[in-house]
Every structure is written in C-alpha cells, then in structure tokens.
XYZ file of C-alpha atoms in Angstrom:
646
model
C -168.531 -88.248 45.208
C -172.301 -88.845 45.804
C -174.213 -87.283 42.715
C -178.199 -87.230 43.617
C -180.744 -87.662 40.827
C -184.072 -87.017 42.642
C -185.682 -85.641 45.731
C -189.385 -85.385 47.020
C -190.622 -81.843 46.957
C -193.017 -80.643 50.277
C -196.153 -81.408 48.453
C -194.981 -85.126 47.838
C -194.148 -84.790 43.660
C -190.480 -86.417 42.757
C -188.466 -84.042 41.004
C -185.799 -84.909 38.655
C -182.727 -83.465 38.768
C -179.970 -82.267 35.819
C -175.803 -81.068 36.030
C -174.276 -80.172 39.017
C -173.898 -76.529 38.743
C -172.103 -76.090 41.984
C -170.653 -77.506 44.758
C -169.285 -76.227 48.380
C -168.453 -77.659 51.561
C -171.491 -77.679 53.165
C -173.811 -79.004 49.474
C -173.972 -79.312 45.770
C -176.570 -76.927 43.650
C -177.930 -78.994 41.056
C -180.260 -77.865 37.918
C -184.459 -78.777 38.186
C -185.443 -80.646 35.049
C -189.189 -79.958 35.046
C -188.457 -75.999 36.265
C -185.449 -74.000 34.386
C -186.623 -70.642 37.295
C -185.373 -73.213 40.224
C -182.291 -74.781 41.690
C -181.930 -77.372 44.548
C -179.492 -77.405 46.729
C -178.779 -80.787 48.449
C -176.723 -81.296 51.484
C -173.621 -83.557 51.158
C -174.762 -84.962 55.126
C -177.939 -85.799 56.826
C -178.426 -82.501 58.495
C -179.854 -82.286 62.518
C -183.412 -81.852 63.236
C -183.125 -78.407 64.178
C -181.829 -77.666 60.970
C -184.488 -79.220 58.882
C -186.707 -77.195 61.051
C -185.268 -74.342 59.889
C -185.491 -74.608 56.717
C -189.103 -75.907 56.696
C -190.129 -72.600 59.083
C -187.917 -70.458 55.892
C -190.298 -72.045 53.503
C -192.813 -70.853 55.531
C -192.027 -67.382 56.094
C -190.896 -66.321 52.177
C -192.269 -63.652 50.944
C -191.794 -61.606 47.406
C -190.021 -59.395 48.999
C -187.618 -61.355 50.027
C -187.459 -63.324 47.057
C -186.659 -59.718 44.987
C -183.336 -59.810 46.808
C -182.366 -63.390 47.957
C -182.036 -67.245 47.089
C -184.878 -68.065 49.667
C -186.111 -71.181 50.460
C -189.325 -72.035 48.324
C -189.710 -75.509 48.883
C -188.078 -78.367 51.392
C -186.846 -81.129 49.100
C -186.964 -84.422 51.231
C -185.365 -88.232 50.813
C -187.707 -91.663 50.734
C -187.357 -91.832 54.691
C -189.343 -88.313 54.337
C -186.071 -86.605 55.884
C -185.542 -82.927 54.535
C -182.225 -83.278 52.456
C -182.216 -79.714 50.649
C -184.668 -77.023 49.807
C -185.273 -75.672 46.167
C -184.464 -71.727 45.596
C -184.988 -69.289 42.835
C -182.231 -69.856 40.191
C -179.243 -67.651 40.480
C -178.502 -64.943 38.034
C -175.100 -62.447 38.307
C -171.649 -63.047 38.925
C -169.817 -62.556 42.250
C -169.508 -59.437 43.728
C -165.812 -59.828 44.076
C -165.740 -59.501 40.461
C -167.632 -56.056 39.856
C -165.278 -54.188 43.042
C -162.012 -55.598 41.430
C -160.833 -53.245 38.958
C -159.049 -55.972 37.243
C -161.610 -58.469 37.091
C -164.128 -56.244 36.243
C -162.835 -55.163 33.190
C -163.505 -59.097 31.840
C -166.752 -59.401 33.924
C -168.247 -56.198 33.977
C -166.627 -54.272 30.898
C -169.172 -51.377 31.182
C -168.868 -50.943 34.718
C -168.655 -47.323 35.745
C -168.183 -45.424 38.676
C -172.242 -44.426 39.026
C -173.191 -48.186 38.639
C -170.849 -48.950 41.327
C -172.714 -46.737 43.577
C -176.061 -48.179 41.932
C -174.960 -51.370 43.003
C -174.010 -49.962 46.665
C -177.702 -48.406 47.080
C -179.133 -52.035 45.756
C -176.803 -53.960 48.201
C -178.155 -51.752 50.868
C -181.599 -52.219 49.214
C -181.229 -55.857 50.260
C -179.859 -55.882 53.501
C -182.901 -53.347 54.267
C -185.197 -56.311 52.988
C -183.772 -59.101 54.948
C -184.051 -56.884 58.195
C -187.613 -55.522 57.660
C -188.740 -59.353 57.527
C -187.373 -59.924 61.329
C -184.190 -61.388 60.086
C -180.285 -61.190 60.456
C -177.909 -62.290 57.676
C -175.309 -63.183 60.018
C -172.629 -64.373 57.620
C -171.618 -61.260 55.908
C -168.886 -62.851 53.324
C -167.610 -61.925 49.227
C -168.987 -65.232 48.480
C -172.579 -64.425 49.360
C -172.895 -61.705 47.474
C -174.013 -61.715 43.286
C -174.299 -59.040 41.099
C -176.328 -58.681 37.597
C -175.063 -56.371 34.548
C -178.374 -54.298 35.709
C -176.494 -54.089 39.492
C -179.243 -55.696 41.124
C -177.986 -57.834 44.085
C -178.780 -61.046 45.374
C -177.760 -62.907 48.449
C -176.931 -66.455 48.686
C -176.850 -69.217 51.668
C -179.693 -67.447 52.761
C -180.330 -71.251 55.351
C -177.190 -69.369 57.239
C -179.528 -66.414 58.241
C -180.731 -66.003 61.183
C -184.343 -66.799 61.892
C -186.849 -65.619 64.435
C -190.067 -67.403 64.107
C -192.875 -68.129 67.055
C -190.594 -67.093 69.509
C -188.288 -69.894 67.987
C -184.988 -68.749 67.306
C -181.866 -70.317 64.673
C -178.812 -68.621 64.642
C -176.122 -67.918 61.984
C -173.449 -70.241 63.098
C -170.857 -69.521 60.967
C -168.834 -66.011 59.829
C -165.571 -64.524 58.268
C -163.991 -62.722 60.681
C -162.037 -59.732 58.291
C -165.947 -59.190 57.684
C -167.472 -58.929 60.972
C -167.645 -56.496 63.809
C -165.092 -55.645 66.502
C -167.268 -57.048 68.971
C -166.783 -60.551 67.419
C -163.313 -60.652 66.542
C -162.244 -62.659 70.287
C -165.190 -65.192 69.666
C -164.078 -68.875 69.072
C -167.475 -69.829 67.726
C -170.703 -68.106 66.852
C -172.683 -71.255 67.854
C -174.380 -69.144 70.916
C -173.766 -65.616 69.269
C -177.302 -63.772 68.710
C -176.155 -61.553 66.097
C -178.310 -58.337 65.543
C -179.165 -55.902 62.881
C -176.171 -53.582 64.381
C -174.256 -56.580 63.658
C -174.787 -56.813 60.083
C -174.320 -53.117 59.681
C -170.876 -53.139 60.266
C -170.473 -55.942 57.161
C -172.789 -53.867 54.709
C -170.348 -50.794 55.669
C -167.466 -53.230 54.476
C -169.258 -53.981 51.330
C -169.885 -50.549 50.139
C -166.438 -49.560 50.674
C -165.205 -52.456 48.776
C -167.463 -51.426 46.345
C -166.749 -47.603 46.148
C -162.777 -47.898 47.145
C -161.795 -50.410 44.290
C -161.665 -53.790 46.174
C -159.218 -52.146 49.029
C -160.565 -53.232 52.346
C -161.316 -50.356 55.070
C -159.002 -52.350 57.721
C -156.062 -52.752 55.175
C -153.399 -50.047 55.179
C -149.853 -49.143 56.234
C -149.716 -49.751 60.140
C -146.708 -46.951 61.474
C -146.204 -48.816 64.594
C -143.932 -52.027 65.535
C -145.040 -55.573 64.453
C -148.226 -56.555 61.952
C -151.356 -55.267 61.849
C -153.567 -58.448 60.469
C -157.101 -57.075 59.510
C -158.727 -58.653 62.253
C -156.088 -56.881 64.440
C -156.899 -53.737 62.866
C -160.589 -54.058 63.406
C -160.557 -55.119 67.154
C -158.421 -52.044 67.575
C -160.885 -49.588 65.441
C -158.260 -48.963 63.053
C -160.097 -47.523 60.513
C -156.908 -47.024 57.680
C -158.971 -44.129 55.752
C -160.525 -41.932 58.939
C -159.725 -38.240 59.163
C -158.201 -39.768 62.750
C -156.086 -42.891 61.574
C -152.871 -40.960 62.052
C -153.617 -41.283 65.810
C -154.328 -44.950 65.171
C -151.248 -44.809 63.523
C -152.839 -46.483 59.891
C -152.066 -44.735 56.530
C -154.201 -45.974 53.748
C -152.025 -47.982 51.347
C -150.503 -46.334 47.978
C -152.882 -45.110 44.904
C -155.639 -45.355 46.857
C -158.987 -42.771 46.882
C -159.421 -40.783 49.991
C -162.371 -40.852 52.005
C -162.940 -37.013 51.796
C -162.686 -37.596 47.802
C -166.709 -38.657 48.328
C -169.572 -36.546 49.707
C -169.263 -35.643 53.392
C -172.554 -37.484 54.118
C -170.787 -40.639 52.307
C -167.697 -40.234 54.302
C -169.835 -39.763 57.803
C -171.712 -43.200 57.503
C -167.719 -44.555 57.169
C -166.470 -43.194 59.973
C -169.840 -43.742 62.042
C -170.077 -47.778 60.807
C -166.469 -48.442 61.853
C -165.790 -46.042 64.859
C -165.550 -47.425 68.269
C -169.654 -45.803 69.622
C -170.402 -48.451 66.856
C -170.490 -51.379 69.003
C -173.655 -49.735 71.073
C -176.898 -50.934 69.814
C -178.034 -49.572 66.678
C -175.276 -46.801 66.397
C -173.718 -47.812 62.566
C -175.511 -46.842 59.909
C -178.744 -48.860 58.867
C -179.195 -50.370 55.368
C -181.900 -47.380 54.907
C -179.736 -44.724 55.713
C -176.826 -46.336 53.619
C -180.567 -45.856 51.067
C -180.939 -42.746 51.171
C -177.192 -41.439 51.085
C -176.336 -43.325 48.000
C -179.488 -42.606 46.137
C -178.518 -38.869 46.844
C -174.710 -39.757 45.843
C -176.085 -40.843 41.972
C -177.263 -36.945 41.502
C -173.992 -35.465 42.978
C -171.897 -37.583 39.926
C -169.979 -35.437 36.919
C -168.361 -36.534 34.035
C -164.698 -35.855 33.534
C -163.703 -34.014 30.867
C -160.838 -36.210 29.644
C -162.353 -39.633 29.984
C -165.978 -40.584 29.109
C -166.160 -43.562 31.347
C -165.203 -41.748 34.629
C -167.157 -40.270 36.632
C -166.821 -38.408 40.163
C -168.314 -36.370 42.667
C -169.089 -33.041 41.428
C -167.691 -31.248 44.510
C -164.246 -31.757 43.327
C -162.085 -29.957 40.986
C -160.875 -32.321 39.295
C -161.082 -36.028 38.215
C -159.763 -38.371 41.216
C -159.872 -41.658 38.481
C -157.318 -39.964 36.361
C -154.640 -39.566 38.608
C -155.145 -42.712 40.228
C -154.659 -44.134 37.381
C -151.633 -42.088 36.584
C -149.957 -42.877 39.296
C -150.654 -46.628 39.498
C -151.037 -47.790 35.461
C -154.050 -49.798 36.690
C -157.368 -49.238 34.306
C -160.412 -48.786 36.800
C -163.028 -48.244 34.232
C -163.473 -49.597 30.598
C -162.973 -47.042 28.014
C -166.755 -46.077 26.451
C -165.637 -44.836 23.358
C -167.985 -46.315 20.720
C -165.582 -47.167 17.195
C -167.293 -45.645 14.479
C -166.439 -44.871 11.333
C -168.747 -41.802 11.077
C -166.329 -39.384 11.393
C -163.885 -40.480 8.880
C -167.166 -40.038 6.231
C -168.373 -36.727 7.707
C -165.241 -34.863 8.735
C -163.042 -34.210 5.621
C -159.759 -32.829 6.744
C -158.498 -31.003 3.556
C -161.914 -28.377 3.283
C -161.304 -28.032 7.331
C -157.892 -26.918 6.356
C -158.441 -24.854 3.871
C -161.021 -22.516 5.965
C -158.200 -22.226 8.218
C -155.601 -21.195 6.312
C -158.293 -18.716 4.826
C -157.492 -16.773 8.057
C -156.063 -13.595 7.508
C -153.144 -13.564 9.920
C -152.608 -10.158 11.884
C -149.102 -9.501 10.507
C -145.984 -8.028 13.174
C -147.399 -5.080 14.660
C -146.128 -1.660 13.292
C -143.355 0.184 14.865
C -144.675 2.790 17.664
C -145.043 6.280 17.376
C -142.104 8.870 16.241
C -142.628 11.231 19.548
C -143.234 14.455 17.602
C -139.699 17.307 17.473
C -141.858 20.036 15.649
C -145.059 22.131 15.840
C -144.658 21.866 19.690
C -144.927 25.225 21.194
C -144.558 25.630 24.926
C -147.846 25.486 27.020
C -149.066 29.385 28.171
C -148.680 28.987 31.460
C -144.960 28.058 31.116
C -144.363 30.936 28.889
C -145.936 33.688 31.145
C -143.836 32.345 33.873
C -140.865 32.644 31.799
C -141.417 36.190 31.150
C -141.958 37.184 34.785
C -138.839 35.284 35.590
C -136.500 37.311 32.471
C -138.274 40.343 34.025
C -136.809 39.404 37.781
C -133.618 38.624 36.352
C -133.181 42.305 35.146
C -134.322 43.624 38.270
C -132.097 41.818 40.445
C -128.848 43.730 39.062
C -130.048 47.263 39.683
C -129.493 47.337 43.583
C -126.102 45.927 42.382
C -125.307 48.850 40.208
C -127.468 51.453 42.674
C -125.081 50.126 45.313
C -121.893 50.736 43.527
C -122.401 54.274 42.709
C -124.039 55.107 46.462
C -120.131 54.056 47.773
C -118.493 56.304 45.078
C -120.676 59.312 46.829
C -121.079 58.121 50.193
C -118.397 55.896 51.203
C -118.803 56.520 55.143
C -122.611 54.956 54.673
C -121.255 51.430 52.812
C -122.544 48.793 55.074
C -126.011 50.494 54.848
C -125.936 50.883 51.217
C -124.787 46.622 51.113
C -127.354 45.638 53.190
C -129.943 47.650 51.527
C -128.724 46.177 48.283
C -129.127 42.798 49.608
C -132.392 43.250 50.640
C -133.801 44.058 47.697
C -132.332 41.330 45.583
C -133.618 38.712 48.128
C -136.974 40.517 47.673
C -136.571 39.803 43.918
C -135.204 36.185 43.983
C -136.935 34.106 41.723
C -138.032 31.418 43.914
C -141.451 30.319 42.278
C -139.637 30.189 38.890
C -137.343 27.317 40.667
C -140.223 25.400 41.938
C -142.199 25.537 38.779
C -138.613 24.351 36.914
C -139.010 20.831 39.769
C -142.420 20.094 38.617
C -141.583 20.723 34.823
C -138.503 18.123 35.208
C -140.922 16.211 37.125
C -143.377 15.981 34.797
C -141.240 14.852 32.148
C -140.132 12.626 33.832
C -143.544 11.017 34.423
C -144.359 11.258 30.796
C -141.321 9.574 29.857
C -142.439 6.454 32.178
C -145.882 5.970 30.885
C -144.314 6.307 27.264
C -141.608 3.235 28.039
C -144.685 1.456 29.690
C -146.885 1.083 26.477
C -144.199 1.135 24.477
C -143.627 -2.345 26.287
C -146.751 -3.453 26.457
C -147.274 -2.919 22.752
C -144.239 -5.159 21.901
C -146.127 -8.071 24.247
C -149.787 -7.731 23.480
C -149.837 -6.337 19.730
C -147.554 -8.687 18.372
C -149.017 -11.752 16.155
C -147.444 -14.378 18.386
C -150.806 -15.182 19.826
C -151.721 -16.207 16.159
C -148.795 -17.766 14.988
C -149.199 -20.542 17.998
C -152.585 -21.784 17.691
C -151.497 -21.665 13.863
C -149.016 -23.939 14.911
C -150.745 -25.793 16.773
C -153.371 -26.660 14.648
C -150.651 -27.329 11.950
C -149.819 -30.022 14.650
C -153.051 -31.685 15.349
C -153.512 -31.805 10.919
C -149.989 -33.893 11.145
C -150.978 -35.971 13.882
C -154.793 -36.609 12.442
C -152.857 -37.412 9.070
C -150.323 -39.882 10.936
C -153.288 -41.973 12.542
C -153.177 -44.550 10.365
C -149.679 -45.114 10.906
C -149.778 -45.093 14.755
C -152.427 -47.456 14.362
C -150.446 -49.797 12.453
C -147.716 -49.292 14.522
C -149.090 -50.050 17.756
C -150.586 -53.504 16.371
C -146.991 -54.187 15.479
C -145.913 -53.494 19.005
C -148.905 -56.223 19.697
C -147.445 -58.637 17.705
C -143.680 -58.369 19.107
C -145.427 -58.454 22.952
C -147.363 -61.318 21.696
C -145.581 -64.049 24.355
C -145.933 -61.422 26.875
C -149.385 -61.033 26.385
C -150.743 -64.087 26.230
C -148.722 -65.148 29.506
C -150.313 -62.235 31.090
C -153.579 -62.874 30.393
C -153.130 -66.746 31.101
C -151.646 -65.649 34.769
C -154.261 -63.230 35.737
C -157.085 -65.675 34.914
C -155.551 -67.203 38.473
C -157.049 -64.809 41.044
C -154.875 -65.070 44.468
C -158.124 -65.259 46.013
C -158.811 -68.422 44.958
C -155.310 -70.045 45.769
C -154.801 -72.219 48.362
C -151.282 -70.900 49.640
C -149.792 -72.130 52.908
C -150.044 -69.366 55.085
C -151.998 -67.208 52.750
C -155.889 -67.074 54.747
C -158.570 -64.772 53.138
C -157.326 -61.755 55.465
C -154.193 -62.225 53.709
C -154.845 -62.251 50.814
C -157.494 -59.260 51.254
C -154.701 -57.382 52.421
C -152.762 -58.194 48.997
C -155.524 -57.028 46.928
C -156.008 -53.809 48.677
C -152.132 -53.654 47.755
C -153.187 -54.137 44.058
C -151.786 -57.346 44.003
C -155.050 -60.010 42.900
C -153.621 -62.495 40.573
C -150.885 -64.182 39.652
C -150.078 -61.501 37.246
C -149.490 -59.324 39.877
C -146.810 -61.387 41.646
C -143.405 -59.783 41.903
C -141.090 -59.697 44.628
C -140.578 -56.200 44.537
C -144.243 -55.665 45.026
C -145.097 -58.057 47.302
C -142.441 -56.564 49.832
C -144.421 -52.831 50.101
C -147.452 -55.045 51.383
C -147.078 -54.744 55.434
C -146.795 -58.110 57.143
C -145.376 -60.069 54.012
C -141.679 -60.944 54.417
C -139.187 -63.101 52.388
C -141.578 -66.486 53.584
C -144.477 -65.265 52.374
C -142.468 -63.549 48.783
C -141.163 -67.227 48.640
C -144.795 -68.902 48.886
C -146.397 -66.399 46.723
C -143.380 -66.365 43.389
C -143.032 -70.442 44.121
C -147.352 -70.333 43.191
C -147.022 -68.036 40.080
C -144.024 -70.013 38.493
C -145.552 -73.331 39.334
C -148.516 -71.439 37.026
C -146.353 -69.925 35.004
C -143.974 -73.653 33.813
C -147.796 -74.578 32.868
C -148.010 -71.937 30.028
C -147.689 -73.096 26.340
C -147.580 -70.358 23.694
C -149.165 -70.192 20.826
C -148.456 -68.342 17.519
C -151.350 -69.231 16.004
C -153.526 -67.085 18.363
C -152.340 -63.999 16.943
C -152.999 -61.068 18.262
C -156.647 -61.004 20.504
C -159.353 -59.281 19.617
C -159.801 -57.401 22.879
C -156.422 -56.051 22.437
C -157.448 -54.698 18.796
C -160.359 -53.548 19.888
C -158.282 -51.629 22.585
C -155.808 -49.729 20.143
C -158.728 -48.536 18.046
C -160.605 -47.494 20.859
C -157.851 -45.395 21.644
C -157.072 -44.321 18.160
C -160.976 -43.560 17.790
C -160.595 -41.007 20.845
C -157.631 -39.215 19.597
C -159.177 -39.084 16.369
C -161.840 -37.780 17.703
C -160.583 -35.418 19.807
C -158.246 -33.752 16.658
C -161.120 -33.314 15.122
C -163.003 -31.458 17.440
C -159.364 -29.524 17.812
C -159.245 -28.789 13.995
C -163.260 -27.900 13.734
C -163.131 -24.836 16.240
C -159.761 -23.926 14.576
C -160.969 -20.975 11.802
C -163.384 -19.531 14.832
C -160.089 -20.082 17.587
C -158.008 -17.885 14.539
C -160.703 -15.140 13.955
C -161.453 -14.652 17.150
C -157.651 -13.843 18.087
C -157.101 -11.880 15.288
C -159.695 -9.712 16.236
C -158.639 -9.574 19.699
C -155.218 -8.337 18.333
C -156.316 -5.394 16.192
C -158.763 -4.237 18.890
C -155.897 -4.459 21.309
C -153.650 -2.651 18.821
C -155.923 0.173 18.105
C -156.614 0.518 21.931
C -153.088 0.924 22.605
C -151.910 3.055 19.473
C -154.171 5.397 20.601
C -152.832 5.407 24.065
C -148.851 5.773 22.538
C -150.207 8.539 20.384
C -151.411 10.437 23.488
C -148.237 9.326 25.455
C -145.718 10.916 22.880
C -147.520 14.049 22.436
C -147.455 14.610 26.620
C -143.857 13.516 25.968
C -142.598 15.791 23.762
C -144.965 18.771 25.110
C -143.276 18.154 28.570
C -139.754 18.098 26.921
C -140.497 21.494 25.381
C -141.645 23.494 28.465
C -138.841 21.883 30.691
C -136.209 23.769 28.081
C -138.106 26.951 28.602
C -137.210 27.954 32.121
C-alpha cells in the first residue's frame, strides 16, 4: 500500500503530509501538517488529463458559497513531473448521514437527536443541494456515503470531483451513481459515462434523502410488494412504485410494518413526495427543487408540538395524537433519546410527607344522605279537584230521581211505560258524569308522571351525590404516595435485572456495533441491504431468522447468509465480568426513574386542589338535586291525594 508524504501545491510550495485519515477505492485523505483547516486527498492512480482538468477548472470556480456546504476543491496538489495527483479541500467535520436517519445508530451518534432537528437537517440538506445548483452545477452521484452531518445539522457534501461541471462551454460529467438512489429514468443505463445528468436529476435523490431522513432510515421504494415474484428497489423505482403514496395500493406496494404514514406529515410535505417520485417526474424540472424542498421544511419547523407523554418527541401539530409513541409501541425500537435531565432538585424541594398531610387535610364529602320521606300529612287536595268533586256527588244524587220518578209514573200510568222509560233514560244520560271521568284520566295521569320524575332523581342522586368521586382520586393519590415511596426500590431493582442480563447486554451491544451496511455478504448489494433496514433489521443485532423471513425477497439462502455472518461475529465475543454494568445503561434506568419521579410528583402536588375541587362539586351537586327531590315528592304526594278524591 503506497503511503504519500508530500505533494506540490498550485502555487509551487511542498506540503507535508500527516496520518491517513481515510481511504476509498478511488484515493486516500491524508492530514496537512502546516494547515489543521485542510485535507488532501491523493489518488491511488495517475488520473487522465481530462480529469486533472477538472479539477484544476473546480479550483477555479470555488466560491464561499460553495465552500459553506461542500468539500470543494481549493487547491490542485501536483507530483515532481508537475502532474496533478490530488487537490486539497476544507477539512471534514460531522459524521455520516446514515448515522443521524438510523434510529439505532443515532442514539450512539446523535443522542440528542430529535424529530425537529431531523427536519432542520432536511431544510439544510436541501440548503445544499440549492447551493451546488445555483453555481451551474449537478451533483450527479447522489449516495449515503456523500452525505455528513454536524451535531448543529449542518450538511456537507463529499466527492464533490464526481460533480458535474460546466465551465467555458466545457463540460465533465458525473460518471459514476448508485442506482437505489437515482431516478427512474436511469435505472436501464449500463454506464453514466455519456449521461448529462440535470438538476431534475438530482431532485429525485434529494427527495430520497429527506425521506430517509424524516421516515427513520426506511427507503421510499422499500415496502411489501402484493404481487407475484420480488420487487428489488430498483424494480420498484423503474415501475414508480412509490410504497407510501395515497395510490400504492394500485401499484400494489404496502409500506412495510411500524412504519409512519405519509399523511402523518403536513399535506404540503406529503405533496413534494408524491410529486418527486410520481411518474410526470421524469419531464424536465417537474420534482420538487432544493428551494421548494426550502421553503416547505422551514414552514414544517413552526407546525412541530410536543407530546405530552415524552419530552423528546415531537410531531406535527395537525394530529391528535403522538405518531412516535405508538410506533414505538408497536415495534420496541427507541427513535428518540429520552431528554429528561437527572437532577436531584426535586428530591430537596418536594418533601412528600407535608404534601401528604395537606391532602389528607381534605374534608371528604361523606355518603350522601338518604332522599326525601315523600310527605303522608298536611296534604289537602288542590281546589280545583275538590270543586269538581262536589259537582260530581251533586250529579250522582240527581241521576236516581228519574229512576224513582219513573217507578211511581208506572204505578199510575201503566199504559204510558215505554214513554215514562225512555224519558227516564234521557234524563240520566243528560246527567252522566262524563267530565268527572276525564278529569279522574288526567289525575291518574298525573301521578303517574310525578311518580317518574321522583324515581328519576331519586337515581340520579344515588350516582352523582355519592362520595365515590372522592374516594378514587383519594385512592389514587394513596397510589402514586406508595409508588413515589417504592422508587428507590425499583431503582435498585432494575440495576439488579442489569446485572443478571449482563452477558446479554454486552453481546448486544458488541453485535450492533456491526452495521449490515457495512458487511460484505454474498448476495447482500446495498439495495439489499436498504431493503433490510427499512425492515428494521441494521446490524447484526437485529439478525434472526424469524425476522429476516417478513422482509420480501429474502428466502432460506439469504436467512442462511445473513445468521452464518452474525454467528461468525457472534463465536468472536469474549465476556467480561469485570465491565460491570455500563454507564449508559445506568444512566438509562435513572433517566427513567427521574421521569416517573417526576411525574408522581406533579400527580401528588395538584392532589389537595384535585380533592377540594370535587368535594365542592359534590355538595353543589347535592344541594342542586335535594332541592329538585324536595319539589318532586311534594308534586308526588299532592298528585296521590287528588287522584283518591274522585
């Protein structure tokens, strides 16, 4: 392996150079001795004419603006025969992008990513795609690995002398690209050696990017396919297959399990998806352009809430509830760090006996009195009633004179009966007492009424002015004061479970320190692989059978290739006792014992207001409704006594 100590920069001064810091297929990055703000990068070959051209005309044309969002070219760096051999570029700061849209990753690399700082990062992305385009040029190779991220989210782009570079008419194409990262136009192209890529071109990468970004690491191309045979990702983007569209069920895609939905973001968000990767994307300038991508994500940042369970999420504030939380439910996968600071303020200002005491200082509402006696004396019937009962005794008398009348007309006229009985009849119809039946139907009726409302309150007092509303947040808060007491213990007691798990633990986090990604698996190619990952399977942690077969396209082969890889990682793992438990995972458990204590205390705080507040709400309903059953057994018992008049 050639290691190079020195190159000539353009103005003819030798520079000395330190470490290796990197090394790819194509050159080695290697520190500047006499500058710590600049790199050189050396090719491993002689590289053609037209190449050195290139990167002499990128010297040329760099600008600050560029160099705000890219490893440009600042200098040529050239060999003895005066033959450009490298270029020197601004030192690289960040870690991969890969690393940030990875929840699991991230939570090593990143651990105070959150969901606004991925869209930060999205906007900045955008920010330099925007730049690179304004200056006339096309990044060509849209790829994870050119992509770096600071803890600030600021983005830079690497292997910038891939661009493609218009200059004097003069023009040097991007030669090279990823294919699970570029458009469907490109996806039957053996070689991009003659391919003028264009802005359009790029677009459809960015759009990638951004969804990696916002969607966890799961690729927009990657998802359940419903019809026969695989659907590869290059497949599925030749064929528009857009696995998250309001119209993949007609491309027959699903997205894949515990996954966010597209209509989970902003419907301007979602738009610039489904317009990047629809099929009128292919005609010039159609996807969305790094400024619109701009302007919709800067607006996104405003339209963020907090959830109300978890400091460290945060989601679109259109939605009802929090779309992190049951992910994470449903898949046991950690997106986002937890923010809770540990402090012991709380333990010194909140003091749990005095917090108790105003409590149970409450006055409790006691069982609510028996209802009402209805009233069986010092009724007297209503007027009305009695004046009808009168007039109706009065009828009644008069009814049994024609009777009588009759009776002695047939002792003296007994040739004249059947005039006498009809005449008798008449006049009793005439004194029938038909308004004295009515008024009995509405009496009857009316008690009957009043009887109703009566069982009514009397039910509704036995619900609402009982002290059972009181008694449970008395329990509860008796609860919460048991489980704020027992912290301690279920502190303790989880660090014990940390201890027995300790072989577990450690092999876990040896295995997922071997990302899948950068495996080299027979079979396994980055589409692959990107397919696994949007299947939550990144690292050798991940790797079970069982899993692996819900991925689409990986059979028993592939299961074999992938377990064969984690147990030949797995036979390399020694533990060791002495470790202990890790700090991380301590800090974890009191993180989490910190937010339950916290969250008692706030629980036990509001707990003498919570009491008052439905004590008082009890009396005041009592007295409301007392005075209602009051009312109700009067009417009662005042409708019982005229009904037993008539």
């Amino acid at each position: 392996m050639k290691i190079v100590t020195s190159a000539i920069s353009g103005s003819g001064r030798t520079l000395y150079l330190g470490n290796e810091l990197g090394r790819g297929g194509e050159g080695s990055v290697y520190e500047v001795k006499s500058d710590s703000k600049v790199v050189a990068k050396v090719y491993h070959q002689s590289i053609s004419t037209i190449k050195q051209e290139k990167i002499k005309t990128m010297v040329d044309l760099k600008n600050e603006s560029l160099l705000s969002f890219t490893t440009w070219p600042v200098d040529v760096l050239r060999n003895k025969s005066n033959e450009i051999i490298g270029f020197l570029m601004p030192k690289l700061a960040g870690k991969a992008i890969h690393s940030l849209y990875s929840p699991k990753t991230r939570l090593n690399e990143f651990p105070r990513t959150t969901f606004p700082f991925l869209v930060h990062t999205a906007a900045n992305l955008a920010r330099a795609f925007a730049t690179v385009h304004e200056s006339g040029h096309v990044i060509g190779d849209v790829n994870h690995g050119n992509f770096y991220v600071t803890d600030k989210g600021t983005v830079m782009i690497v292997d910038c002398d891939s661009f493609q570079i218009v200059s004097h008419g003069t023009q040097y194409k991007c030669e090279v690209g990823i294919p699970m990262y570029q458009p469907p136009e490109f996806q039957d192209i053996s070689s991009f050696r003659d391919v003028v890529r264009t802005y359009n071109h790029d677009n459809f990468g960015l759009a990638v990017f951004i969804f990696l970004l916002l969607f966890m690491g799961r690729h927009p191309f990657s998802g359940r396919y419903l019809g026969p045979g695989e659907m590869p990702i290059e497949k599925a983007i030749k064929e528009f297959r857009f696995a998250y569209s309001s119209s993949a069920a007609a491309k027959m895609m699903q997205p894949p399990p515990g996954t966010l939905a597209l209509k989970a973001l902003p419907s301007s968000v979602g738009a610039l998806f489904e317009r990047a990767f629809s099929t009128e994307g292919t005609g010039r300038g159609f996807r969305p352009s790094a400024k619109e991508w701009v302007a919709v994500l800067s607006k996104m940042t405003n339209q963020l809430k907090k959830c109300s369970h978890k400091e460290e999420h945060s989601f679109p504030d259109m939605l009802g509830s929090c779309p992190w939380c049951e992910l994470e439910g449903k898949t046991g996968v950690v997106l986002f760090p937890t923010l809770v600071a540990l402090s012991n303020q709380s333990l010194s200002t909140f003091k749990l006996e005095s917090v108790w005491a105003q409590i149970v200082a409450v006055s409790s509402p006691g069982s609510a009195p028996a209802v009402p006696a209805i009233p069986i004396q010092g009724i007297s019937p209503s007027k009305p009633v009695v004046e009808q009962a009168r007039t109706r005794k009065k009828k009644k008398y008069l009814s049994v004179v024609p009777s009588m009348l009759g009776i002695l007309m047939l002792f003296l006229y007994p040739a004249g009966w059947i005039f006498i009985v009809l005449a008798s009849v008449i006049f009793t119809v005439a004194l029938r007492d038909s308004d004295g039946n009515q008024l009995k139907q509405e009496l009857n009726q009316k008690y009957k009424e009043a009887e109703q409302a009566w069982n009514h309150l009397s039910t509704r007092w036995a619900r609402e002015a009982g002290h059972e509303a009181f008694s449970k947040k008395m329990s509860e808060l008796g609860n919460a004061r048991r489980e704020y007491q027992g912290l301690a213990g279920l502190r303790a007691e989880k660090l014990k479970q940390l201890e027995s798990q300790q072989r577990n633990r450690q092999l876990h986090a040896y295995l997922q320190r071997y990302r899948i990604e950068d495996a080299k698996i027979e079979g396994i190619g980055p589409s692959r692989k990107a397919t696994l990952e949007s299947f939550g399977i990144e690292t050798a942690s991940d790797i079970n059978a069982n899993a692996i077969r819900q991925v689409p396209g990986f059979g028993p082969s592939y299961t074999r290739k992938l377990t064969v890889w984690r147990s030949t990682i797995e036979r390399n793992f020694v533990f060791d006792p002495r470790l202990g438990v890790p700090q991380a995972d301590i800090a974890n458990v009191d993180r989490d014992i910190d937010a339950k204590r916290k969250k008692l205390e706030q629980e036990l705080l509001v707990g003498q207001s919570q009491l008052t507040q439905i004590s008082n709400q009890i009396k005041v309903r009592r007295n409301a409704i007392w005075s209602e059953l009051v009312n109700s057994a009067n009417r009662l018992a005042q409708a019982d006594v005229d009904r037993k008049v008539l």
